[in-house]
């Protein structure tokens, strides 16, 4: 595969000018996921309202172009969606959303934010048993 | 010993895998030699020849092929012994590689000798292969692992090392040449000071044996581990060197066929060296092929190899630094060999490696199995170019211009 396909314009746009990168005011759920192999870390913070809707979602972290661009795409995609819709958003959907074709090793980069988000929905910040 | 005229460009003809395009119209530039090296035709021919004409199990059959296989296998051991300067052939144990060799020592010597209160002294620049087996040994025996720090420019802090070395220290584990920094550690001094407090020493020679002349008897280390696949051989074969009097006292690591003298329904008596530590059918073909790789390396003067790699290292470091925004990890080129790890401001190591690959350049990106070292250096990941006998100045040219192109690619949009 040609790398020019990986670093497509929309990927670079998300990397350089990400959607909702920072902290989520009044977050109800959060989770941080890392990939020790490359040192990438992505934290997802969500505000889930009483109707079970993702009223707000922010990400933060450090990583390669692929993992940070996919975090941006994911937050943009799921902002305003219901938790049920977000839970149904599978790994394959994430890879399709990303667009550029990825080798299995780079798919791990792409799916890091998705894994953080999926775990975050089960990790209320108010619950003392959760981090 | 007659030495071959050392010309990397000529040697390239012996390495079919390097003469290929990895993308349409893009030639391979292989700079990932610290991870693994490629094999010359002579080694490939040996693998085929062994399987086609000589192959059978070793040390067992009373038939022609078994005799031939056994002779070739033991000849390979002899070649390793001579190449590394070991006093006795039975001090060379064939293993699957450096990792297994270190595990063998940690399991066999470690379990028999370590106890609560004892200390295992390692360094911050160790590969995980020389850290994890010792953490495991510490868990089993109650001993404690300590790691000697490095200086800011990536050398072992010898003052700190010596202050951590006490009569509690029972084993010192040290990498001969760091797989990230390229740092050449002062082995003679480390071994002498460790012996002075009664500690044994294991040297991780994975990045040294392929690049520097080694004489184990003179070095006086107790154990030394190396991998065949980093020195023109196939994967799945490596060696553990141990001083004979030490190996003789150690319990076997793996149990099974070959490693026994006698088995009854009540128990077993272990075999003599070296088969005591070679349970089961060994990697026969790979061991013979490694012997042929050693033949190839012996025809080239390893001192010339080191010189050649240093020339490439200096050129790569100078020119990468001249680009600006590039941090080179490790000490100045006179204190290292063959390895240039670097971090580019604002560009993740994975993105560097991906872009370099589009230029046909193979480098490693990540933490290179040295997470504690990367933490100490304050970087999550780095990119690493590593050289070997077949690399040329042209490879360095391509590397530098591809890094420059990568910087431009990510900069132009900002």
XYZ file of C-alpha atoms in Angstrom:
545
model
C 0.000 0.000 0.000
C 1.140 3.480 -0.810
C 1.588 5.756 2.200
C 0.301 8.718 0.227
C -3.094 7.059 0.637
C -2.712 6.979 4.424
C -1.908 10.641 4.847
C -4.938 11.829 2.915
C -5.991 15.441 3.131
C -8.901 14.760 5.478
C -6.609 12.752 7.780
C -4.071 15.565 7.931
C -6.845 18.119 8.429
C -8.104 16.273 11.501
C -4.531 15.834 12.797
C -3.663 19.514 12.500
C -6.992 21.031 13.417
C -8.709 18.453 15.616
C -12.349 18.487 16.658
C -12.855 18.977 20.423
C -9.319 18.310 21.665
C -9.096 19.215 25.334
C -11.110 18.547 28.467
C -14.872 18.078 28.664
C -16.608 20.505 31.061
C -18.870 18.573 33.429
C -17.750 15.168 32.146
C -19.775 12.251 33.499
C -17.662 9.492 31.944
C -13.963 9.195 31.083
C -11.340 6.631 30.176
C -7.691 6.712 29.160
C -6.234 4.064 26.887
C -2.612 3.654 25.872
C -0.569 1.675 23.413
C 2.658 0.853 25.266
C 4.259 -0.288 22.002
C 4.442 3.237 20.636
C 3.738 5.305 23.732
C 0.479 6.718 22.395
C -2.092 7.798 24.977
C -5.669 8.910 24.277
C -8.169 10.027 26.908
C -11.852 10.317 26.102
C -14.178 12.424 28.260
C -17.959 12.324 27.779
C -20.958 14.139 29.131
C -23.915 11.773 28.955
C -27.277 13.441 29.650
C -30.393 12.011 31.321
C -31.780 10.763 28.003
C -28.640 8.692 27.410
C -27.304 11.050 24.771
C -23.643 12.026 24.347
C -24.220 15.726 24.925
C -20.524 16.505 24.778
C -17.334 14.586 23.997
C -13.672 15.636 24.052
C -10.408 13.822 23.590
C -6.855 14.553 24.589
C -3.579 12.740 24.265
C -0.319 12.288 22.455
C 0.282 10.057 19.500
C 0.955 9.676 15.832
C -0.952 11.320 13.041
C -3.206 8.283 12.652
C -4.297 7.925 16.272
C -4.912 11.649 16.787
C -6.749 12.082 13.494
C -8.991 9.110 14.255
C -9.728 10.519 17.738
C -10.862 13.731 16.124
C -13.014 11.920 13.551
C -14.581 9.762 16.255
C -15.537 12.629 18.558
C -17.036 14.527 15.622
C -18.997 11.461 14.527
C -20.471 10.572 17.913
C -21.109 14.033 19.349
C -24.873 14.210 19.918
C -25.482 10.512 19.257
C -27.117 8.209 21.819
C -24.998 5.915 23.969
C -26.689 2.940 22.303
C -25.659 4.211 18.887
C -22.110 4.790 20.125
C -21.909 1.298 21.618
C -23.094 -0.140 18.314
C -20.343 1.755 16.483
C -17.979 -1.170 15.858
C -14.243 -1.330 15.103
C -15.021 -1.884 11.437
C -17.175 1.246 11.415
C -14.213 3.168 12.838
C -11.869 1.889 10.122
C -14.454 2.803 7.472
C -14.879 6.268 8.978
C -11.121 6.756 8.904
C -11.195 6.147 5.179
C -7.547 5.582 4.320
C -6.611 1.906 4.136
C -4.343 0.829 6.990
C -1.981 -2.080 7.521
C -2.788 -4.226 10.604
C -0.103 -2.419 12.644
C -1.491 1.020 11.842
C -5.054 -0.197 12.498
C -4.016 -0.425 16.161
C -3.186 3.295 16.071
C -6.527 4.069 14.462
C -8.511 1.996 16.972
C -6.848 3.357 20.133
C -9.313 6.290 20.520
C -12.213 3.998 19.656
C -11.151 1.603 22.446
C -10.884 4.555 24.851
C -14.373 5.739 23.903
C -15.966 2.308 24.197
C -14.485 1.897 27.690
C -15.360 5.473 28.694
C -19.073 4.801 28.275
C -18.754 2.191 31.035
C -16.575 4.405 33.249
C -18.593 7.047 35.138
C -16.327 9.668 36.699
C -18.494 9.847 39.832
C -18.098 6.158 40.641
C -15.288 5.831 43.159
C -14.499 2.339 41.958
C -13.563 3.732 38.545
C -10.490 5.715 37.763
C 43.711 -15.483 8.138
C 43.223 -13.861 4.762
C 40.821 -10.961 4.918
C 38.530 -10.018 2.086
C 38.794 -6.552 0.644
C 35.968 -4.712 2.337
C 33.702 -3.051 -0.159
C 30.030 -2.845 0.871
C 28.866 -2.228 -2.683
C 30.516 -5.496 -3.820
C 29.155 -7.443 -0.851
C 25.636 -6.340 -1.802
C 25.727 -8.791 -4.704
C 25.680 -11.614 -2.129
C 22.362 -10.473 -0.635
C 19.490 -11.231 -3.000
C 16.815 -9.878 -0.644
C 18.370 -6.406 -0.693
C 18.147 -6.143 -4.475
C 14.424 -5.585 -4.655
C 11.827 -2.892 -5.023
C 9.558 -2.673 -1.982
C 7.115 -0.395 -3.789
C 6.832 0.040 -7.555
C 9.985 1.840 -8.695
C 11.291 2.203 -5.119
C 14.438 0.257 -4.143
C 14.859 -1.133 -0.653
C 17.284 0.658 1.672
C 17.558 -1.659 4.645
C 18.520 0.243 7.815
C 16.929 -2.015 10.437
C 19.973 -4.183 11.121
C 19.830 -3.827 14.884
C 16.493 -5.657 14.693
C 17.727 -8.335 12.321
C 20.223 -8.658 9.482
C 19.871 -10.335 6.116
C 21.635 -13.477 4.991
C 24.096 -13.793 2.109
C 23.668 -16.442 -0.598
C 26.256 -18.620 1.129
C 23.996 -18.941 4.180
C 20.893 -19.529 2.061
C 22.756 -22.203 0.084
C 23.798 -23.860 3.326
C 20.191 -24.133 4.509
C 19.160 -25.805 1.273
C 22.275 -27.986 1.106
C 21.817 -29.252 4.666
C 18.187 -30.127 4.074
C 18.836 -31.655 0.645
C 21.886 -33.740 1.409
C 22.816 -34.083 5.090
C 19.785 -33.628 7.291
C 18.937 -36.054 10.094
C 18.685 -35.770 13.859
C 21.944 -35.173 15.720
C 23.628 -37.197 18.483
C 21.237 -40.128 17.998
C 21.219 -42.192 14.861
C 23.899 -44.678 13.971
C 23.509 -44.031 10.280
C 25.257 -41.981 7.637
C 23.017 -38.896 7.591
C 22.900 -38.619 11.370
C 26.689 -38.798 11.466
C 26.927 -36.064 8.827
C 24.395 -33.829 10.563
C 26.108 -34.285 13.892
C 29.477 -33.428 12.425
C 28.163 -30.287 10.712
C 26.324 -29.212 13.869
C 29.372 -29.697 16.097
C 31.597 -27.985 13.512
C 29.300 -24.964 13.754
C 29.830 -24.962 17.518
C 33.565 -24.995 16.926
C 33.286 -22.045 14.547
C 31.397 -20.031 17.165
C 33.979 -20.970 19.789
C 36.846 -19.759 17.608
C 34.997 -16.640 16.449
C 34.151 -15.531 19.994
C 37.417 -16.659 21.530
C 35.995 -19.176 24.000
C 38.481 -21.581 25.529
C 36.380 -24.724 25.130
C 33.784 -25.765 22.539
C 31.441 -27.082 25.250
C 31.230 -23.560 26.668
C 29.087 -22.656 23.639
C 25.454 -23.687 24.156
C 23.095 -23.397 21.201
C 19.838 -21.630 22.092
C 17.086 -19.942 20.105
C 18.679 -16.542 20.653
C 19.850 -13.961 23.166
C 16.499 -13.926 24.992
C 16.535 -17.670 25.592
C 20.204 -17.538 26.606
C 19.533 -14.950 29.312
C 16.435 -16.837 30.473
C 18.546 -19.979 30.742
C 20.981 -18.240 33.090
C 18.248 -16.499 35.116
C 16.379 -19.788 35.541
C 19.226 -22.189 36.028
C 21.959 -20.166 37.704
C 19.513 -17.660 39.220
C 17.195 -20.143 40.917
C 20.117 -22.132 42.282
C 22.065 -19.156 43.632
C 19.793 -16.208 44.453
C 18.054 -15.711 47.795
C 16.319 -12.915 49.719
C 18.720 -10.027 50.378
C 20.726 -10.675 47.215
C 20.844 -8.034 44.518
C 20.760 -8.266 40.742
C 22.439 -5.187 39.246
C 21.346 -4.193 35.744
C 21.443 -0.895 33.860
C 18.842 1.586 32.650
C 19.831 0.908 29.062
C 19.077 -2.831 29.101
C 16.861 -4.443 26.489
C 13.738 -6.046 27.954
C 15.472 -9.397 27.342
C 17.968 -8.562 30.081
C 15.357 -7.064 32.437
C 12.274 -9.279 32.454
C 14.038 -12.638 33.099
C 15.686 -11.019 36.144
C 12.421 -9.543 37.444
C 11.003 -13.063 37.133
C 14.023 -14.537 38.937
C 13.620 -11.923 41.672
C 9.965 -12.929 42.112
C 10.930 -16.584 42.462
C 13.913 -16.138 44.760
C 13.216 -12.991 46.812
C 16.276 -11.217 45.411
C 16.061 -7.536 44.406
C 16.656 -5.977 40.985
C 18.488 -2.635 40.851
C 19.207 -0.582 37.747
C 22.326 1.577 37.446
C 21.526 4.954 35.870
C 22.866 6.438 32.660
C 24.269 9.913 32.086
C 22.380 12.532 30.076
C 24.427 11.743 26.981
C 23.521 8.055 27.196
C 26.546 6.435 28.801
C 26.529 4.176 31.822
C 27.138 6.280 34.956
C 30.162 4.319 36.172
C 30.401 6.186 39.489
C 26.793 5.286 40.302
C 27.290 1.747 38.999
C 30.273 1.221 41.291
C 28.433 2.682 44.271
C 25.527 0.275 43.690
C 27.897 -2.670 43.416
C 28.221 -4.245 46.858
C 28.793 -7.636 48.427
C 25.006 -8.088 48.137
C 25.356 -8.030 44.350
C 25.283 -11.614 43.105
C 24.865 -11.011 39.389
C 25.544 -8.070 37.087
C 23.687 -7.981 33.763
C 24.929 -5.487 31.211
C 24.443 -4.824 27.534
C 27.717 -4.644 25.575
C 26.321 -2.194 23.038
C 22.952 -0.494 23.575
C 20.417 -1.368 20.878
C 19.039 2.188 21.027
C 21.941 4.450 21.952
C 24.694 2.469 20.255
C 26.725 3.143 23.404
C 29.721 0.841 23.843
C 29.933 -0.065 27.513
C 33.302 -0.439 29.283
C 32.973 -4.203 29.760
C 36.495 -4.845 31.094
C 36.025 -2.350 33.922
C 32.478 -3.554 34.674
C 33.557 -7.196 34.800
C 36.645 -6.527 36.912
C 34.746 -4.446 39.483
C 31.888 -6.957 39.608
C 34.304 -9.835 40.158
C 35.995 -7.847 42.920
C 32.766 -8.023 44.980
C 32.215 -11.681 44.088
C 29.432 -11.161 41.557
C 29.049 -13.089 38.318
C 28.504 -11.143 35.089
C 26.250 -11.808 32.127
C 26.837 -9.726 28.999
C 24.074 -9.182 26.434
C 26.208 -9.276 23.310
C 23.375 -9.181 20.748
C 24.574 -5.870 19.264
C 28.275 -6.513 19.802
C 29.093 -9.937 18.401
C 28.002 -8.929 14.852
C 30.002 -5.690 14.850
C 33.082 -5.929 17.050
C 35.869 -8.393 17.538
C 35.146 -10.322 20.746
C 37.501 -12.486 22.795
C 35.544 -14.112 25.591
C 38.491 -15.730 27.336
C 40.268 -12.372 27.596
C 37.074 -10.532 28.489
C 36.676 -12.889 31.476
C 32.877 -12.576 31.514
C 31.017 -15.447 33.153
C 28.187 -15.524 30.616
C 27.686 -14.000 27.179
C 24.586 -14.151 24.997
C 24.215 -13.466 21.276
C 21.770 -14.033 18.406
C 22.517 -15.549 15.009
C 19.911 -13.508 13.150
C 21.734 -10.271 13.927
C 24.933 -11.585 12.326
C 23.864 -12.817 8.866
C 22.341 -16.052 10.156
C 18.720 -17.224 10.215
C 16.361 -16.578 13.132
C 15.829 -19.238 15.790
C 19.492 -19.770 16.617
C 21.714 -18.065 19.159
C 24.344 -18.927 21.697
C 24.984 -18.813 25.373
C 28.600 -18.784 26.414
C 29.325 -19.766 29.995
C 32.562 -20.514 31.770
C 32.879 -24.282 31.906
C 33.273 -24.509 35.668
C 30.079 -22.468 36.125
C 27.992 -24.330 33.557
C 29.037 -27.634 35.109
C 27.501 -26.659 38.448
C 24.219 -25.414 36.986
C 21.047 -27.505 36.888
C 19.560 -28.113 33.430
C 17.124 -25.475 32.170
C 14.772 -27.480 29.942
C 14.295 -31.191 30.453
C 13.832 -33.809 27.759
C 15.801 -35.865 25.305
C 19.492 -35.281 24.666
C 20.117 -33.437 27.937
C 20.234 -36.628 30.010
C 22.886 -39.171 30.738
C 20.451 -41.728 32.088
C 16.737 -41.800 32.897
C 15.044 -44.299 35.183
C 11.474 -44.464 36.450
C 12.793 -42.760 39.597
C 14.603 -39.820 38.014
C 17.431 -38.742 35.737
C 21.099 -37.851 35.600
C 21.883 -34.835 33.431
C 24.313 -35.130 30.527
C 27.688 -33.452 30.304
C 28.195 -30.103 28.594
C 27.042 -28.831 26.191
C 24.070 -31.176 25.627
C 23.089 -30.756 29.295
C 21.535 -27.462 28.164
C 20.283 -28.549 24.746
C 17.122 -30.525 25.445
C 15.172 -31.930 22.522
C 16.093 -31.685 18.861
C 18.099 -28.462 18.490
C 17.803 -25.991 15.581
C 20.195 -28.105 13.515
C 19.832 -26.402 10.140
C 19.972 -22.917 11.659
C 23.078 -23.754 13.698
C 24.899 -25.046 10.615
C 23.810 -21.950 8.667
C 25.084 -19.717 11.464
C 28.434 -21.456 11.134
C 28.476 -20.447 7.465
C 27.568 -16.864 8.425
C 30.563 -16.901 10.767
C 32.761 -18.098 7.875
C 31.504 -15.135 5.857
C 32.188 -12.653 8.675
C 35.656 -14.087 9.245
C 36.575 -13.302 5.657
C 35.795 -9.685 6.423
C 37.891 -7.993 9.064
C 35.477 -7.045 11.875
C 37.703 -4.088 12.745
C 37.059 -2.813 9.218
C 33.322 -3.409 9.728
C 33.347 -1.317 12.890
C 35.263 1.436 11.101
C 32.844 1.361 8.173
C 29.802 1.554 10.453
C 31.328 4.412 12.406
C 31.875 6.365 9.171
C 28.199 5.897 8.262
C 27.109 6.762 11.822
C 29.110 10.007 11.845
C 27.768 11.008 8.423
C 24.162 10.221 9.372
C 24.353 12.008 12.732
C 26.057 15.106 11.369
C 23.684 15.466 8.483
C 20.495 14.705 10.430
C 21.501 17.243 13.053
C 22.223 19.808 10.349
C 18.563 19.569 9.261
C 17.481 21.192 12.524
C 14.655 19.914 14.706
C 16.261 16.468 15.005
C 17.461 15.104 18.349
C 19.992 12.274 18.208
C 19.864 9.899 21.190
C 23.073 8.632 22.732
C 26.686 9.722 22.949
C 29.051 11.139 20.324
C 29.962 8.753 17.477
C 33.385 7.868 18.934
C 31.596 6.245 21.886
C 29.020 4.288 19.894
C 28.732 2.062 16.893
C 26.343 1.513 14.017
C 23.131 2.845 15.557
C 21.486 6.239 15.058
C 18.265 6.713 17.031
C 16.548 10.032 16.597
C 13.464 12.058 17.388
C 12.079 14.673 15.001
C 10.316 17.661 16.562
C 6.585 17.557 15.927
C 6.543 14.250 14.050
C 5.731 10.930 15.744
C 8.180 8.050 15.206
C 5.464 5.975 13.493
C 4.787 8.737 11.009
C 8.532 9.000 10.308
C 8.829 5.267 9.696
C 5.746 5.274 7.477
C 7.061 8.151 5.358
C 10.560 6.627 5.144
C 9.006 3.366 3.994
C 7.489 5.173 1.039
C 11.107 6.020 0.093
C 12.001 2.330 0.458
C 13.864 2.931 3.726
C 13.362 0.384 6.499
C 13.910 1.781 10.010
C 12.540 0.779 13.390
C 10.058 3.013 15.203
C 8.876 2.639 18.762
C 10.599 1.944 22.055
C 12.811 -0.841 20.670
C 12.122 -3.090 23.694
C 13.671 -0.537 26.045
C 10.782 1.139 27.841
C 12.790 2.141 30.950
C 15.459 3.735 28.737
C 12.905 5.733 26.746
C 11.332 6.921 29.990
C 14.765 8.046 31.205
C 15.374 9.888 27.913
C 11.974 11.537 28.204
C 10.673 10.347 24.843
C 7.752 8.009 24.174
C 9.215 6.581 21.001
C 12.116 7.084 18.628
C 13.142 6.147 15.108
C 16.278 4.065 14.651
C 18.540 3.620 11.669
C 21.124 0.868 12.138
C 23.906 -0.104 9.758
C 25.704 -3.263 8.750
C 28.340 -4.470 6.316
C 26.208 -3.974 3.188
C 25.121 -0.391 3.869
C 26.614 2.455 1.854
C 26.947 6.244 1.911
C 24.135 6.242 -0.619
C 21.864 4.714 2.039
C 22.775 7.590 4.361
C 22.034 10.102 1.571
C 18.588 8.550 1.077
C 17.883 8.491 4.815
C 18.757 12.150 5.303
C 16.800 13.375 2.301
C 13.775 11.258 3.290
C 13.806 12.675 6.832
C 14.049 16.162 5.354
C 11.134 15.364 3.044
C 9.108 14.109 6.030
C 9.769 17.320 7.931
C 8.660 19.314 4.891
C 5.547 17.154 4.484
C 4.314 17.827 8.001
C 5.567 21.416 8.124
C 4.190 22.752 4.876
C 0.618 22.491 6.068
C 1.102 24.390 9.302
